[in-house]
mmCIF file of C-alpha atoms in Angstrom:
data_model
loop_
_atom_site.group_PDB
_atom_site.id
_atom_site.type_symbol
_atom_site.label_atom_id
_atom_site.label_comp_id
_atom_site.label_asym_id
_atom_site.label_seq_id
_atom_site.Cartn_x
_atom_site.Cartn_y
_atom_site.Cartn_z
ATOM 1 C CA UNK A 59 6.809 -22.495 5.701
ATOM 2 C CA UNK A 60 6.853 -26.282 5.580
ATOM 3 C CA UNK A 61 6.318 -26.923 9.554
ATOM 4 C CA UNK A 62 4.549 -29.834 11.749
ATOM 5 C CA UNK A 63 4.200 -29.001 15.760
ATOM 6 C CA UNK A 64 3.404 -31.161 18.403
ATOM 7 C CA UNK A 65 1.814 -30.729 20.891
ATOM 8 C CA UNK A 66 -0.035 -32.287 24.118
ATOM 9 C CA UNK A 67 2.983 -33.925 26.223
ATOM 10 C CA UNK A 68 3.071 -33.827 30.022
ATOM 11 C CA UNK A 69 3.431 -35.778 32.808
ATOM 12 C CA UNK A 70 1.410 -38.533 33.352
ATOM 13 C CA UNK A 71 1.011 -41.631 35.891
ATOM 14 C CA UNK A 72 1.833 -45.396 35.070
ATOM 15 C CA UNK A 73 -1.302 -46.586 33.799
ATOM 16 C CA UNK A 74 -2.641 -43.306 32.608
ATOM 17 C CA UNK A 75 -3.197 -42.051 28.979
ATOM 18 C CA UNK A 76 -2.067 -38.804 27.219
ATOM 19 C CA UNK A 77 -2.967 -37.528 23.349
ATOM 20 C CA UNK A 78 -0.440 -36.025 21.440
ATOM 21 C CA UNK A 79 -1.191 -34.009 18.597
ATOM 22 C CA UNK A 80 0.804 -32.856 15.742
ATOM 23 C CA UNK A 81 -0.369 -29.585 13.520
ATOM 24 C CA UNK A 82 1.343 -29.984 9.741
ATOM 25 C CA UNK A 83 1.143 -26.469 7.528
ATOM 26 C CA UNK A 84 3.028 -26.013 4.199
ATOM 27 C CA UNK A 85 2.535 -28.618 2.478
ATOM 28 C CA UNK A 86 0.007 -31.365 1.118
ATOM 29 C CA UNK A 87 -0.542 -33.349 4.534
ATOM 30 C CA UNK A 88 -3.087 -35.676 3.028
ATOM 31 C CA UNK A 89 -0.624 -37.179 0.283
ATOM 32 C CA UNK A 90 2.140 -37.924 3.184
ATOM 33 C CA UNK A 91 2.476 -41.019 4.821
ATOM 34 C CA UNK A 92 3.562 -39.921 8.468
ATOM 35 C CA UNK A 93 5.049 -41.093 11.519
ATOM 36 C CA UNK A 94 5.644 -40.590 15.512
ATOM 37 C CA UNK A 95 8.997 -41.226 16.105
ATOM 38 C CA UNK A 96 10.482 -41.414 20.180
ATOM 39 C CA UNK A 97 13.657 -40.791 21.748
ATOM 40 C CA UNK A 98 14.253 -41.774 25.299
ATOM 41 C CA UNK A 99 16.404 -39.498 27.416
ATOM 42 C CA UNK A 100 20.134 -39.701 26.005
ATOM 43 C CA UNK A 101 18.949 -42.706 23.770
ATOM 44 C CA UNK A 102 18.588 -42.999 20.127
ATOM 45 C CA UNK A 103 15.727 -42.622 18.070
ATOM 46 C CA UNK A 104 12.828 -45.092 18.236
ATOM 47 C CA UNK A 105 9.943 -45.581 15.645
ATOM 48 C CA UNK A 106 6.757 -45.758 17.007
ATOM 49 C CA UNK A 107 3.803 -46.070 14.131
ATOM 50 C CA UNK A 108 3.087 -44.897 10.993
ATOM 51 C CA UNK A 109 0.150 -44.210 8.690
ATOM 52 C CA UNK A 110 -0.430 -43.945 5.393
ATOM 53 C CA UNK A 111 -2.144 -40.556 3.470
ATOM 54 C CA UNK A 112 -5.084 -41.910 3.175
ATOM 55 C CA UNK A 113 -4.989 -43.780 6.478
ATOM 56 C CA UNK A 114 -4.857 -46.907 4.720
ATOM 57 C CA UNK A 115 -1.837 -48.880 6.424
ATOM 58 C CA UNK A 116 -1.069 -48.015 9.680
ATOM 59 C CA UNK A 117 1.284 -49.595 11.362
ATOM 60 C CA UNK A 118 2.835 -50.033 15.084
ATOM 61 C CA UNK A 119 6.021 -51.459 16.921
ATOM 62 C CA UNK A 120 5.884 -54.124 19.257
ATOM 63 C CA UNK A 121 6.423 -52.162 22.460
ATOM 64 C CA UNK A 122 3.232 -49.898 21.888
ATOM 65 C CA UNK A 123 1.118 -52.595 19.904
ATOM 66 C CA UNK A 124 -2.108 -52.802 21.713
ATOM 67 C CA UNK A 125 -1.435 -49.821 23.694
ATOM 68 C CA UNK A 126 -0.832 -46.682 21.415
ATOM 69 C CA UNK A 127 -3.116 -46.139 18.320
ATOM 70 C CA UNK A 128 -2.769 -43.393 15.650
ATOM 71 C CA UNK A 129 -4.750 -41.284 13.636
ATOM 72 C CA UNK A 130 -4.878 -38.507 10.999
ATOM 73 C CA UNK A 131 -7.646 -35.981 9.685
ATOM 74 C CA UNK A 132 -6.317 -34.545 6.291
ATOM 75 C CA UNK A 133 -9.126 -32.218 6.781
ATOM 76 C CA UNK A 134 -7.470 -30.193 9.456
ATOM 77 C CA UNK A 135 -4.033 -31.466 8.420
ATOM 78 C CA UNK A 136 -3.309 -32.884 11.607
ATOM 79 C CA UNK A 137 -1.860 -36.185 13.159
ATOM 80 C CA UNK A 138 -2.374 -37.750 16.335
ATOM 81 C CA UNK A 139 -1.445 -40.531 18.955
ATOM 82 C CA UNK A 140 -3.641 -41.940 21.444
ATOM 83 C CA UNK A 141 -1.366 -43.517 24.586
ATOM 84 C CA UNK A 142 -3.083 -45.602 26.684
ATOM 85 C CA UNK A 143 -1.536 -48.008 29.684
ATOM 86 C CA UNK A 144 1.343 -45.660 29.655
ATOM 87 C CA UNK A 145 4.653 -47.248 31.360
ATOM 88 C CA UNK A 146 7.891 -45.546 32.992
ATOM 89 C CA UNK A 147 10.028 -46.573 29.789
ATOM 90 C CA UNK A 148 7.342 -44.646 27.155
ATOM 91 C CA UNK A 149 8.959 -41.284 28.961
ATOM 92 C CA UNK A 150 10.746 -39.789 25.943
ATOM 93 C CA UNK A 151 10.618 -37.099 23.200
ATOM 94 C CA UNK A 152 8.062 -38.084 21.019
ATOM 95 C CA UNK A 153 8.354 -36.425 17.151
ATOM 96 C CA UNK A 154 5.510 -36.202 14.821
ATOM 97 C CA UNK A 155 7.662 -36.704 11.207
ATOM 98 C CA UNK A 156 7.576 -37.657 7.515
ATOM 99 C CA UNK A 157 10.832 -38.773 6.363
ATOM 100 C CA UNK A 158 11.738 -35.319 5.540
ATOM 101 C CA UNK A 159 9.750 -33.041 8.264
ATOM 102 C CA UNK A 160 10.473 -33.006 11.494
ATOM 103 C CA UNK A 161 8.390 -31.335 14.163
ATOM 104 C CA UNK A 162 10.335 -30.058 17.850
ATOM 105 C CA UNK A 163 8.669 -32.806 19.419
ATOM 106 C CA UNK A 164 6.727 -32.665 22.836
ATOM 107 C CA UNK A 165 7.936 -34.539 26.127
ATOM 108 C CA UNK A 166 6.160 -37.281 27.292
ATOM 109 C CA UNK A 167 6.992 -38.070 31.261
ATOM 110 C CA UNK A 168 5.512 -41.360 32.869
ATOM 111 C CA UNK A 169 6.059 -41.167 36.410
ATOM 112 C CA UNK A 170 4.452 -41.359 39.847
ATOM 113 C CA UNK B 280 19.989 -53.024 20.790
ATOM 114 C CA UNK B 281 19.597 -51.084 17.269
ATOM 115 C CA UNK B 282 18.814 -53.061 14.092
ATOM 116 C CA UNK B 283 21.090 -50.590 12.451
ATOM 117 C CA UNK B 284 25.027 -50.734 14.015
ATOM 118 C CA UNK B 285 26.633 -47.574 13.766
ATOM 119 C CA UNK B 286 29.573 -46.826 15.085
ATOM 120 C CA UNK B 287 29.141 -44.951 18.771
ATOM 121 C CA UNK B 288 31.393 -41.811 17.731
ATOM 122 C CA UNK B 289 33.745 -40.693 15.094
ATOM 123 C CA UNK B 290 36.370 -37.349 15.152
ATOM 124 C CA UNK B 291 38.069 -35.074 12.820
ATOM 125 C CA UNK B 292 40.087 -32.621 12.762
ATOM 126 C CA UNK B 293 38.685 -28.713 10.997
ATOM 127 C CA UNK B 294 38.938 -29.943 7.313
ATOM 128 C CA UNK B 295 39.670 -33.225 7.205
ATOM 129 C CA UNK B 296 37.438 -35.883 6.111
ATOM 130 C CA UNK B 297 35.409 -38.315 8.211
ATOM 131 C CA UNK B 298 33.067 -41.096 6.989
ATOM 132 C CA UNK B 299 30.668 -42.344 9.045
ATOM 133 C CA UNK B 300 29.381 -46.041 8.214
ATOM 134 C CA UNK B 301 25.976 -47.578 9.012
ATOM 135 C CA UNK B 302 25.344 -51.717 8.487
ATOM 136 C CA UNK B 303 22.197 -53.497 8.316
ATOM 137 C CA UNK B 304 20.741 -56.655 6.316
ATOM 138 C CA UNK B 305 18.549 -57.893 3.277
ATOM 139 C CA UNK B 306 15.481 -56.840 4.424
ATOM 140 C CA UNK B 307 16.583 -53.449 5.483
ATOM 141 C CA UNK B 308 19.624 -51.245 3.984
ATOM 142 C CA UNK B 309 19.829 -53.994 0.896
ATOM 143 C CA UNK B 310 16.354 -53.860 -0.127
ATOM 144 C CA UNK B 311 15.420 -50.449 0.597
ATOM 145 C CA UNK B 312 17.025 -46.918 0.415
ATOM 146 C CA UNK B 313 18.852 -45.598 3.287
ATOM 147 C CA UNK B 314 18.206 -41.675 5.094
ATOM 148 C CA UNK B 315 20.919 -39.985 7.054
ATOM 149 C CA UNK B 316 20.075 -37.466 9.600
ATOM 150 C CA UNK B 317 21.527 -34.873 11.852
ATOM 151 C CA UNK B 318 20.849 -34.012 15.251
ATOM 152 C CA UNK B 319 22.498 -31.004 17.707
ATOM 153 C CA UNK B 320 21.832 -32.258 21.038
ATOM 154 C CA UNK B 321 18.264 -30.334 22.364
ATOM 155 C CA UNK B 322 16.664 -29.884 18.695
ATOM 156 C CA UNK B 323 14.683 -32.222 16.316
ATOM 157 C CA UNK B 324 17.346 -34.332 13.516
ATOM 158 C CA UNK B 325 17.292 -32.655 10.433
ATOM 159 C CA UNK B 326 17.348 -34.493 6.974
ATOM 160 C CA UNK B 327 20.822 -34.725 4.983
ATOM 161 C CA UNK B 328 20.808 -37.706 3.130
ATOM 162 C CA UNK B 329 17.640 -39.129 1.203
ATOM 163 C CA UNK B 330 17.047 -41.868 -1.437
ATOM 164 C CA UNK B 331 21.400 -43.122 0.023
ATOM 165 C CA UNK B 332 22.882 -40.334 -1.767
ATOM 166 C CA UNK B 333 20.846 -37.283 -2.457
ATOM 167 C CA UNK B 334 20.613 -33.899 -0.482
ATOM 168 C CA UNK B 335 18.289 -31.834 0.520
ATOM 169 C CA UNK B 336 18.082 -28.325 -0.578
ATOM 170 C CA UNK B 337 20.076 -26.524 1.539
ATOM 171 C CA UNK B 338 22.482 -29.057 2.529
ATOM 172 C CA UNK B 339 25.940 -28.415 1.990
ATOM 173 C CA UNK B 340 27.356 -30.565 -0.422
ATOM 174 C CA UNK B 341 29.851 -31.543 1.913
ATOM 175 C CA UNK B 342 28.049 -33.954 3.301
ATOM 176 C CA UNK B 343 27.685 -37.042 0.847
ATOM 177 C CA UNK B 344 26.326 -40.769 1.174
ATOM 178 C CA UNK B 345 26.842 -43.771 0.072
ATOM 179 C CA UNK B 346 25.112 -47.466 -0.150
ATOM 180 C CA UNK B 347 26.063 -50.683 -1.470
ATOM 181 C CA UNK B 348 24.356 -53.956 -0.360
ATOM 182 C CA UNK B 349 23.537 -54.333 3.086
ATOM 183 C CA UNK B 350 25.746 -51.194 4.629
ATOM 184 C CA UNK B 351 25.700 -47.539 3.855
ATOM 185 C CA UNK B 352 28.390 -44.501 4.584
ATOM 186 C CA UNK B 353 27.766 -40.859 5.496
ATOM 187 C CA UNK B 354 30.919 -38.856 4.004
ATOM 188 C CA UNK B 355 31.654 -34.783 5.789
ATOM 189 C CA UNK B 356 34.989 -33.809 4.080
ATOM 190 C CA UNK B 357 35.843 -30.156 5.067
ATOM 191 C CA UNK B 358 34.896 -30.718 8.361
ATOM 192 C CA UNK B 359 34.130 -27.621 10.353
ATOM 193 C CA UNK B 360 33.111 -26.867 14.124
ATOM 194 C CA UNK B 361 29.243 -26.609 13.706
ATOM 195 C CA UNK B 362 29.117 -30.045 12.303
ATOM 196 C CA UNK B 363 29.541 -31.586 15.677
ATOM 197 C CA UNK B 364 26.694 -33.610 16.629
ATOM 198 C CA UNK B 365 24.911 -37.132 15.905
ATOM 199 C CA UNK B 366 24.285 -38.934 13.374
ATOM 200 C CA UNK B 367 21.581 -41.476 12.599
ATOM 201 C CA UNK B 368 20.806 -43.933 9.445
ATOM 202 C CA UNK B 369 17.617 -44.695 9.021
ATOM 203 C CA UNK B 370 15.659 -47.067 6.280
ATOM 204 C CA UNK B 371 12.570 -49.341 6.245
ATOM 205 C CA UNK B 372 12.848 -52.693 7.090
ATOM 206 C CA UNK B 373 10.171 -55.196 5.504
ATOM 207 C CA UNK B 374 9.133 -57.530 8.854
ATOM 208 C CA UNK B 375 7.068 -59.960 8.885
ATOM 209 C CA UNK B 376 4.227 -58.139 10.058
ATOM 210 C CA UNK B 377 4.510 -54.683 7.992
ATOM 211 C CA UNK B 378 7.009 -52.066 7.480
ATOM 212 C CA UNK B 379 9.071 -50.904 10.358
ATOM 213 C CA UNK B 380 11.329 -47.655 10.200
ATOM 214 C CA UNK B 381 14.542 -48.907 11.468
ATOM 215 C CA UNK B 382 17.169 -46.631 13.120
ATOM 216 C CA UNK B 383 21.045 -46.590 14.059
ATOM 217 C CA UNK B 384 22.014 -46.095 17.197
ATOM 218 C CA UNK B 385 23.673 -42.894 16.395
ATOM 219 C CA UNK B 386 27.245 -41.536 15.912
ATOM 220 C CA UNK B 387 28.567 -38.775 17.936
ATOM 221 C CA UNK B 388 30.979 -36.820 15.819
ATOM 222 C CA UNK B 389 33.517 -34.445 17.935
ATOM 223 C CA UNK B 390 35.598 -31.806 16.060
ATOM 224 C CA UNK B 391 38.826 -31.550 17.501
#
């Protein structure tokens, strides 16, 4: 079964860093380019970074440039973000994704 | 403020028809190819539309979309009561400073 899951969400303070991970299974990982993707609480989705198969290109948005920085090891097919300086409005959903793949996502919480 | 304007919802009766449209620019929708997703409020979207008008296996051929120049339209003719939920565009906008995955703000669609 073609599946990536997330995982390492939680609550964290203002200031503080979290890791999420995302397992991918089914399908050739390494030749994907792949994404975390947010969505606030009753918002829209929000694109967060992206990297390339071979790690390559990687790219951010503005609001976590500086702060956020992702990763991949084709090796054991997985994907990961590293949140530092964590703020109130990164609380969301965050989705590990290709364009096609979605994962159930794991909640982030920044709060005191 | 999305960099994709969708409208904010959409209804139909059982069977009728609704279109859902989706409007962006050069360096977005008219330069690149546009992805339609669905989303049932509590679970990861799910991929219906790829490459502006091709489905995935498995998706109902009901649902059809659309591009030409800068806007794009999501088509559900034979509406039914499960197909209530929202719906985002998606597609790659070239900035300045490297790709960024560009979203709608999402259409709610309500079956009557």
């Amino acid at each position: 079964e073609v599946q990536v899951v997330e995982s390492g969400g939680g609550l964290v303070k203002p200031g503080g860093s979290l890791r999420l991970s995302c397992a991918a299974s089914g399908f050739a990982f390494s030749t994907y380019n792949m994404n975390w993707v947010r969505q606030a609480p009753g918002k829209g989705l929000e694109w967060v970074s992206s990297v390339s198969g071979g790690s390559g290109y990687i790219y951010y948005a503005d609001s976590v440039k500086g702060r956020f920085t992702i990763s991949r090891d084709n090796a054991k097919n997985s994907l990961y973000l590293q949140m530092n300086s964590l703020r109130a409005d990164d609380t969301a959903v965050y989705y590990c994704a290709s364009e096609s793949i979605w994962g159930q996502g794991t909640l982030v919480t920044v709060s005191s | 403020q999305s960099v994709l304007t969708q409208p904010p919802s959409a209804s139909g009766t059982p069977g009728q028809r609704v279109t859902i449209s989706c409007s962006g620019s050069n360096s977005n929708i008219g330069g690149n190819t546009v992805t339609w997703y669905q989303q049932i409020p509590g679970t990861a979207p799910k991929l219906l539309i790829y490459n502006n008008d091709d489905r995935p296996s498995g998706v109902p051929d009901r649902f059809s979309g659309s591009k030409s120049g800068t806007s794009a339209s999501l088509a559900i003719s034979g509406l039914q009561s499960d197909d209530e939920a929202v719906y985002y565009c998606a597609a790659w906008d070239d900035g300045l400073n490297g790709p960024v995955w560009v979203f709608g703000g999402g259409t709610k669609l309500t079956v009557l």
